[in-house]
C-alpha atoms as an extended CHARMM CRD file, in Angstrom:
* protein
*
       134  EXT
         1         1  LEU       CA           -102.5790000000       20.4180000000      -51.5120000000  PROA      1               0.0000000000
         2         2  LEU       CA           -100.1130000000       19.0360000000      -54.5060000000  PROA      2               0.0000000000
         3         3  VAL       CA           -100.0960000000       15.2560000000      -52.8700000000  PROA      3               0.0000000000
         4         4  LEU       CA           -103.9060000000       15.8020000000      -51.8520000000  PROA      4               0.0000000000
         5         5  GLN       CA           -104.7310000000       16.9830000000      -55.6000000000  PROA      5               0.0000000000
         6         6  GLN       CA           -102.4260000000       14.0570000000      -57.0640000000  PROA      6               0.0000000000
         7         7  SER       CA           -104.1460000000       11.4050000000      -55.0640000000  PROA      7               0.0000000000
         8         8  GLN       CA           -107.5200000000       12.4290000000      -55.1620000000  PROA      8               0.0000000000
         9         9  ARG       CA           -107.4700000000       13.1000000000      -59.0230000000  PROA      9               0.0000000000
        10        10  CYS       CA           -109.8260000000       16.2460000000      -58.1360000000  PROA      10              0.0000000000
        11        11  THR       CA           -110.7840000000       19.7460000000      -58.8980000000  PROA      11              0.0000000000
        12        12  THR       CA           -109.3550000000       22.1830000000      -56.6400000000  PROA      12              0.0000000000
        13        13  VAL       CA           -110.0590000000       26.2740000000      -56.7540000000  PROA      13              0.0000000000
        14        14  LEU       CA           -107.2830000000       27.7150000000      -55.6150000000  PROA      14              0.0000000000
        15        15  VAL       CA           -107.1430000000       31.4080000000      -55.2990000000  PROA      15              0.0000000000
        16        16  THR       CA           -103.7310000000       33.3710000000      -54.5480000000  PROA      16              0.0000000000
        17        17  HSD       CA           -101.7300000000       36.4160000000      -55.6230000000  PROA      17              0.0000000000
        18        18  ASP       CA            -98.0250000000       34.3950000000      -55.1030000000  PROA      18              0.0000000000
        19        19  ILE       CA            -97.7670000000       33.6060000000      -59.1060000000  PROA      19              0.0000000000
        20        20  ASP       CA            -95.4670000000       30.8020000000      -58.3230000000  PROA      20              0.0000000000
        21        21  GLU       CA            -97.9920000000       28.6820000000      -55.7880000000  PROA      21              0.0000000000
        22        22  ALA       CA           -100.1690000000       28.8340000000      -59.3320000000  PROA      22              0.0000000000
        23        23  LEU       CA            -98.2120000000       28.0500000000      -61.1890000000  PROA      23              0.0000000000
        24        24  ARG       CA            -96.7050000000       25.0520000000      -59.0450000000  PROA      24              0.0000000000
        25        25  LEU       CA           -100.3990000000       23.9470000000      -58.3020000000  PROA      25              0.0000000000
        26        26  GLY       CA           -102.7200000000       25.0290000000      -61.5310000000  PROA      26              0.0000000000
        27        27  ASP       CA           -103.5320000000       23.0480000000      -64.3940000000  PROA      27              0.0000000000
        28        28  GLN       CA           -105.0420000000       25.7830000000      -65.7340000000  PROA      28              0.0000000000
        29        29  LEU       CA           -104.2600000000       29.8650000000      -64.5800000000  PROA      29              0.0000000000
        30        30  VAL       CA           -107.3520000000       32.8160000000      -64.4550000000  PROA      30              0.0000000000
        31        31  LEU       CA           -106.0220000000       35.7990000000      -64.5800000000  PROA      31              0.0000000000
        32        32  LEU       CA           -108.6310000000       38.4220000000      -63.3090000000  PROA      32              0.0000000000
        33        33  ASP       CA           -108.4030000000       42.3680000000      -62.6010000000  PROA      33              0.0000000000
        34        34  GLN       CA           -111.0850000000       44.2820000000      -60.5780000000  PROA      34              0.0000000000
        35        35  GLY       CA           -113.3810000000       41.1820000000      -61.8340000000  PROA      35              0.0000000000
        36        36  ARG       CA           -112.2160000000       41.4030000000      -65.4940000000  PROA      36              0.0000000000
        37        37  LEU       CA           -110.6470000000       38.2830000000      -67.3030000000  PROA      37              0.0000000000
        38        38  LEU       CA           -106.9070000000       39.3890000000      -68.2190000000  PROA      38              0.0000000000
        39        39  GLN       CA           -105.9680000000       35.7310000000      -69.7480000000  PROA      39              0.0000000000
        40        40  ALA       CA           -106.6670000000       31.2910000000      -69.0970000000  PROA      40              0.0000000000
        41        41  GLY       CA           -104.7630000000       28.7680000000      -69.9340000000  PROA      41              0.0000000000
        42        42  THR       CA           -101.9210000000       26.0600000000      -68.6840000000  PROA      42              0.0000000000
        43        43  PRO       CA            -98.9360000000       28.0160000000      -66.8020000000  PROA      43              0.0000000000
        44        44  LEU       CA            -97.3050000000       27.6550000000      -69.8710000000  PROA      44              0.0000000000
        45        45  GLN       CA            -99.1740000000       29.1850000000      -72.4570000000  PROA      45              0.0000000000
        46        46  LEU       CA            -99.2550000000       32.0220000000      -70.0960000000  PROA      46              0.0000000000
        47        47  LEU       CA            -95.5550000000       32.3630000000      -70.2270000000  PROA      47              0.0000000000
        48        48  ALA       CA            -94.6070000000       31.7720000000      -73.4430000000  PROA      48              0.0000000000
        49        49  GLN       CA            -98.3390000000       33.5340000000      -74.9740000000  PROA      49              0.0000000000
        50        50  PRO       CA            -98.8710000000       36.3240000000      -72.0880000000  PROA      50              0.0000000000
        51        51  ALA       CA           -101.5970000000       38.4460000000      -73.3680000000  PROA      51              0.0000000000
        52        52  SER       CA           -100.8380000000       41.5780000000      -72.5330000000  PROA      52              0.0000000000
        53        53  ASP       CA            -98.0750000000       44.0920000000      -70.6810000000  PROA      53              0.0000000000
        54        54  GLN       CA           -100.1630000000       43.3310000000      -67.6250000000  PROA      54              0.0000000000
        55        55  VAL       CA           -100.4720000000       39.7300000000      -67.2570000000  PROA      55              0.0000000000
        56        56  ARG       CA            -96.4360000000       39.6550000000      -68.0940000000  PROA      56              0.0000000000
        57        57  ASP       CA            -96.1590000000       42.2170000000      -65.3110000000  PROA      57              0.0000000000
        58        58  PHE       CA            -98.0850000000       40.3780000000      -63.6550000000  PROA      58              0.0000000000
        59        59  LEU       CA            -95.7140000000       36.8530000000      -64.2000000000  PROA      59              0.0000000000
        60        60  GLY       CA            -92.6270000000       38.7190000000      -63.0010000000  PROA      60              0.0000000000
        61        61  ARG       CA            -91.3510000000       40.3190000000      -66.5660000000  PROA      61              0.0000000000
        62        62  GLU       CA            -87.6960000000       39.3910000000      -65.5660000000  PROA      62              0.0000000000
        63        63  ALA       CA            -88.8080000000       35.7720000000      -64.5390000000  PROA      63              0.0000000000
        64        64  LEU       CA            -90.9210000000       34.7510000000      -67.0750000000  PROA      64              0.0000000000
        65        65  GLY       CA            -87.6180000000       33.0080000000      -69.0300000000  PROA      65              0.0000000000
        66        66  GLN       CA            -86.5830000000       31.2290000000      -65.2780000000  PROA      66              0.0000000000
        67        67  ARG       CA            -90.5430000000       30.2510000000      -64.7530000000  PROA      67              0.0000000000
        68        68  LEU       CA            -91.0040000000       28.8030000000      -68.5940000000  PROA      68              0.0000000000
        69        69  LEU       CA            -88.3680000000       26.5330000000      -67.7270000000  PROA      69              0.0000000000
        70        70  GLY       CA            -89.5480000000       25.5450000000      -64.5520000000  PROA      70              0.0000000000
        71        71  GLN       CA            -92.8810000000       24.3450000000      -66.8220000000  PROA      71              0.0000000000
        72        72  ARG       CA            -91.0090000000       22.8450000000      -69.5680000000  PROA      72              0.0000000000
        73        73  LEU       CA            -89.3470000000       19.0760000000      -68.8480000000  PROA      73              0.0000000000
        74        74  VAL       CA            -86.0310000000       17.4710000000      -70.1430000000  PROA      74              0.0000000000
        75        75  SER       CA            -88.0180000000       15.3120000000      -72.3770000000  PROA      75              0.0000000000
        76        76  SER       CA            -89.5210000000       18.1710000000      -74.2790000000  PROA      76              0.0000000000
        77        77  LEU       CA            -86.1580000000       18.9360000000      -76.2410000000  PROA      77              0.0000000000
        78        78  LEU       CA            -83.9060000000       15.0000000000      -75.2540000000  PROA      78              0.0000000000
        79        79  ARG       CA            -82.1180000000       14.6570000000      -78.4270000000  PROA      79              0.0000000000
        80        80  PRO       CA            -82.2510000000       10.5260000000      -78.7600000000  PROA      80              0.0000000000
        81        81  GLY       CA            -79.1750000000        8.7460000000      -80.1840000000  PROA      81              0.0000000000
        82        82  GLU       CA            -77.2440000000       10.9070000000      -78.7620000000  PROA      82              0.0000000000
        83        83  ALA       CA            -74.2510000000       10.3730000000      -76.0400000000  PROA      83              0.0000000000
        84        84  ALA       CA            -72.5650000000       12.3800000000      -73.5080000000  PROA      84              0.0000000000
        85        85  ALA       CA            -70.9210000000       12.2820000000      -70.7600000000  PROA      85              0.0000000000
        86        86  GLY       CA            -71.8430000000       13.8760000000      -66.8440000000  PROA      86              0.0000000000
        87        87  ASP       CA            -74.2780000000       13.6380000000      -63.9770000000  PROA      87              0.0000000000
        88        88  ALA       CA            -77.0610000000       12.3300000000      -66.2550000000  PROA      88              0.0000000000
        89        89  LEU       CA            -80.7770000000       14.2230000000      -66.3730000000  PROA      89              0.0000000000
        90        90  ARG       CA            -84.2170000000       12.3730000000      -66.2670000000  PROA      90              0.0000000000
        91        91  PRO       CA            -86.6290000000       13.0600000000      -68.6060000000  PROA      91              0.0000000000
        92        92  GLY       CA            -88.9000000000       14.1600000000      -66.1250000000  PROA      92              0.0000000000
        93        93  GLN       CA            -87.1750000000       16.5660000000      -64.1890000000  PROA      93              0.0000000000
        94        94  THR       CA            -87.7240000000       20.0300000000      -64.8780000000  PROA      94              0.0000000000
        95        95  LEU       CA            -85.6490000000       22.1200000000      -67.8170000000  PROA      95              0.0000000000
        96        96  GLN       CA            -84.9540000000       24.9390000000      -64.6330000000  PROA      96              0.0000000000
        97        97  ASP       CA            -82.8710000000       21.5930000000      -63.0040000000  PROA      97              0.0000000000
        98        98  ALA       CA            -81.3930000000       21.0290000000      -66.4960000000  PROA      98              0.0000000000
        99        99  LEU       CA            -80.2490000000       24.2540000000      -65.9970000000  PROA      99              0.0000000000
       100       100  ALA       CA            -78.8550000000       24.2170000000      -62.9830000000  PROA      100             0.0000000000
       101       101  ALA       CA            -77.0300000000       21.0200000000      -63.4060000000  PROA      101             0.0000000000
       102       102  PHE       CA            -75.5790000000       22.4350000000      -66.4100000000  PROA      102             0.0000000000
       103       103  LEU       CA            -74.3720000000       25.3690000000      -64.4530000000  PROA      103             0.0000000000
       104       104  ALA       CA            -73.5400000000       22.9060000000      -61.4160000000  PROA      104             0.0000000000
       105       105  GLN       CA            -71.2490000000       20.7370000000      -64.1370000000  PROA      105             0.0000000000
       106       106  GLY       CA            -70.0050000000       23.2830000000      -65.9150000000  PROA      106             0.0000000000
       107       107  VAL       CA            -70.3900000000       21.4380000000      -69.2410000000  PROA      107             0.0000000000
       108       108  GLU       CA            -71.9400000000       21.8590000000      -72.4000000000  PROA      108             0.0000000000
       109       109  CYS       CA            -74.2210000000       18.7390000000      -72.8910000000  PROA      109             0.0000000000
       110       110  LEU       CA            -75.7150000000       15.9440000000      -70.6600000000  PROA      110             0.0000000000
       111       111  PRO       CA            -76.8350000000       12.5690000000      -70.7960000000  PROA      111             0.0000000000
       112       112  VAL       CA            -80.1590000000       11.9380000000      -69.9760000000  PROA      112             0.0000000000
       113       113  VAL       CA            -81.7120000000        8.6700000000      -68.6690000000  PROA      113             0.0000000000
       114       114  ASP       CA            -85.0110000000        6.8040000000      -67.6370000000  PROA      114             0.0000000000
       115       115  GLY       CA            -85.5350000000        5.3580000000      -64.0360000000  PROA      115             0.0000000000
       116       116  SER       CA            -83.3600000000        1.7190000000      -65.3520000000  PROA      116             0.0000000000
       117       117  GLY       CA            -80.0090000000        4.2230000000      -66.2580000000  PROA      117             0.0000000000
       118       118  GLN       CA            -80.5280000000        3.6400000000      -69.8050000000  PROA      118             0.0000000000
       119       119  ALA       CA            -79.2640000000        5.8230000000      -71.7340000000  PROA      119             0.0000000000
       120       120  LEU       CA            -82.8820000000        7.9580000000      -73.5840000000  PROA      120             0.0000000000
       121       121  GLY       CA            -80.0880000000       10.7100000000      -75.4620000000  PROA      121             0.0000000000
       122       122  THR       CA            -79.1860000000       14.0070000000      -73.9480000000  PROA      122             0.0000000000
       123       123  LEU       CA            -79.6760000000       17.3330000000      -73.5020000000  PROA      123             0.0000000000
       124       124  ARG       CA            -77.8680000000       20.6120000000      -74.8910000000  PROA      124             0.0000000000
       125       125  PHE       CA            -77.0880000000       23.5430000000      -73.1520000000  PROA      125             0.0000000000
       126       126  THR       CA            -78.0160000000       25.6590000000      -76.4280000000  PROA      126             0.0000000000
       127       127  ASP       CA            -81.4040000000       23.7360000000      -76.4100000000  PROA      127             0.0000000000
       128       128  LEU       CA            -82.6790000000       25.9750000000      -73.1460000000  PROA      128             0.0000000000
       129       129  LEU       CA            -81.6550000000       29.0690000000      -75.4050000000  PROA      129             0.0000000000
       130       130  THR       CA            -83.3030000000       28.5650000000      -78.2840000000  PROA      130             0.0000000000
       131       131  GLY       CA            -86.2010000000       25.4800000000      -77.5050000000  PROA      131             0.0000000000
       132       132  ALA       CA            -87.3700000000       26.8220000000      -73.9860000000  PROA      132             0.0000000000
       133       133  GLY       CA            -90.0490000000       28.4980000000      -75.7390000000  PROA      133             0.0000000000
       134       134  ALA       CA            -91.3160000000       26.4730000000      -78.0720000000  PROA      134             0.0000000000
């Protein structure tokens, strides 16, 4: 469905109870409870600013942070002009991907490079903690 959606650039309406599926496929989400609108917005808006405890619970209160990291890109927290060693991240990767790289490499700072390997800057582990909700 995602490939079809991207290649055809068409509007799709999908009804699901699988929040991970909705976050992965949806540009705009509408949360309903028995026909009552709970909240509408982008996946990032819903995760960063749930309108109620009911929305927060539906989104998975315990997994909100992880899901939020999956919605933001490395480019959103890039520190241009800095350098670091390690296996590089790409600006289009998610912060969730970056977290996995930090944990796997056991470092506090990773380089970010473009598609041709040109250095763009760095991402710091602490940026995930302080900037992921911004």
